[in-house]
């Protein structure tokens, strides 16, 4: 269970205002899609949710507690690219989180505990269609497989909140539909809250239960950095795909 | 006719092409040597190939009249021991320090500038200090090699650490990794092939420092021998010794490359 509350949030870099006065409450198990012009601060917002950037003013609360100022297991992240580990096989990627949590000193599991972890990982790999590729290294995977692996690696740790920054932006249009089914299925079965940035408005309507549009309310042509973006539209979506995915 | 940059040799011709410079050098040597010897039969500068071979055989197979030792093996063992110990120390040091500086911002702030300055000290200028402080024995020679190559290796490795995509480090943290787990499961495994790479690059300097130290104070060793016989213009000893050192260095490099490929297949792009 995770409710996210954002109160009067501002973010500035030097004298450039990126985000101004963001207020938001997101209920548990919501699928929030975020769109907005390039440079409107979407990634910055996600970074603050993740804890790698701190707000200049305002508060970010998960279940009424301030968000930890560094990444932790509550919040999973899938970047557009570069987040896989070149030295780990597909199987090792999925095991990694379980090993971090199960073995804080050696970082590896042995014996029956490893067997249990491998079983869990196999199940995960099956559900993202990577079981056949479990001995391959990232360099041997296609772009779509890499993103599925990155998602699986985060989801197996059962984060309350999953953050996705244009996860399918670099993929062929042909395979994004498969990826949509995959993410909807995981969202349904694991009951996470998802925040996903996308450039594709259609995608945001198809996947989300709620759509946020980031844009500048005020604009000063003389000094464009004087005003930041806020949430200009907050649209609840009746998600048809949701019932479809749960029926499947 | 395709452009020159698009002409690639076949495997067999590539092999022949790579042998070409070696053959050329050999031919130039034989011609120059025989010209000089025809002029003056006692010339010592460029001995005939046969002389080089027989001297080398004598050094490699026959015991020395004075000491009763087989000199080539005595020298080789002494030198290899020194350089191997030094390389092990340098590798371990640079892995630890390079990693700390590369991954932990506080340690980078504290020691980064120091390492940068330290790597600018000309190691040979420190040699007299080492001899005074540590004596003329093995310790000072090994220390010279370590001082000579470690700072550069540390800088290389910490640079590589910093080049790791931040996405990777953030992802690992979001999977629950502590700093320690991040280091042992994410950073070290990716740094090991880099470490072997850095080691290979510093082999040449390591040999340079070894031979310099041996030339100045030693009683055996490949560098010692070369500088000893220099007094008698014994090119028939020096040239085979130089070839032998080159061969040893090349073999070490080749072994490290093979090891790296075996241990880290994922690192081959
Ligand atoms: N570390 C930083 N230092 C200074 N300015 C930054 C920093 N990170 C982002 N910015 C600025 O903040 C603004 C918003 O950047 P952000 O990456 O959040 O945009 P975005 O909405 O994700 O854009 P895109 O759709 O292109 O990914 C940009 O103008 C950018 O220049
Ligand atoms: Mg962005």
Short mmCIF file of C-alpha atoms in Angstrom, two decimals, chain A residues 50 52 71-73 75 77 79 82 84-87 96 99-101 103-107 150 153-154 157, chain B residues 165-178 180-182 184-187 189-190 265-267:
data_model
loop_
_atom_site.label_atom_id
_atom_site.label_comp_id
_atom_site.label_asym_id
_atom_site.label_seq_id
_atom_site.Cartn_x
_atom_site.Cartn_y
_atom_site.Cartn_z
CA UNK A 50 13.27 8.41 -6.57
CA UNK A 52 18.28 11.35 -6.29
CA UNK A 71 16.92 5.35 -3.58
CA UNK A 72 15.56 2.33 -1.70
CA UNK A 73 13.52 -0.82 -2.27
CA UNK A 75 10.73 2.66 -5.27
CA UNK A 77 13.12 2.51 -11.42
CA UNK A 79 15.36 4.07 -17.21
CA UNK A 82 22.00 1.95 -19.49
CA UNK A 84 21.55 -3.24 -17.05
CA UNK A 85 24.78 -4.75 -15.73
CA UNK A 86 27.08 -5.96 -18.51
CA UNK A 87 28.74 -8.59 -16.30
CA UNK A 96 20.40 -9.60 -7.82
CA UNK A 99 20.52 -11.58 -3.11
CA UNK A 100 20.96 -7.97 -1.94
CA UNK A 101 18.05 -8.37 0.43
CA UNK A 103 22.56 -11.63 2.09
CA UNK A 104 23.64 -8.19 3.30
CA UNK A 105 27.28 -9.23 3.79
CA UNK A 106 28.27 -11.53 0.95
CA UNK A 107 25.60 -10.47 -1.52
CA UNK A 150 15.08 -4.13 -16.47
CA UNK A 153 14.64 -6.91 -12.19
CA UNK A 154 12.81 -4.10 -10.41
CA UNK A 157 11.79 -6.77 -5.42
CA UNK B 165 26.67 4.85 -15.86
CA UNK B 166 24.91 6.47 -12.88
CA UNK B 167 21.80 4.60 -13.99
CA UNK B 168 23.48 1.36 -12.93
CA UNK B 169 24.36 2.64 -9.47
CA UNK B 170 20.90 4.09 -8.92
CA UNK B 171 19.24 0.91 -10.13
CA UNK B 172 21.30 -1.21 -7.73
CA UNK B 173 20.36 1.06 -4.83
CA UNK B 174 16.70 0.76 -5.74
CA UNK B 175 17.13 -3.03 -5.52
CA UNK B 176 18.30 -2.62 -1.95
CA UNK B 177 22.09 -2.55 -2.29
CA UNK B 178 24.17 -0.97 0.47
CA UNK B 180 29.27 -2.50 0.39
CA UNK B 181 26.99 -4.71 -1.75
CA UNK B 182 27.18 -2.21 -4.58
CA UNK B 184 31.27 -6.22 -4.34
CA UNK B 185 28.46 -7.13 -6.74
CA UNK B 186 28.39 -4.26 -9.23
CA UNK B 187 31.63 -2.31 -9.23
CA UNK B 189 33.30 -7.40 -11.09
CA UNK B 190 33.22 -4.71 -13.76
CA UNK B 265 33.93 -13.19 -21.65
CA UNK B 266 31.24 -10.55 -21.24
CA UNK B 267 33.83 -7.78 -21.42
#
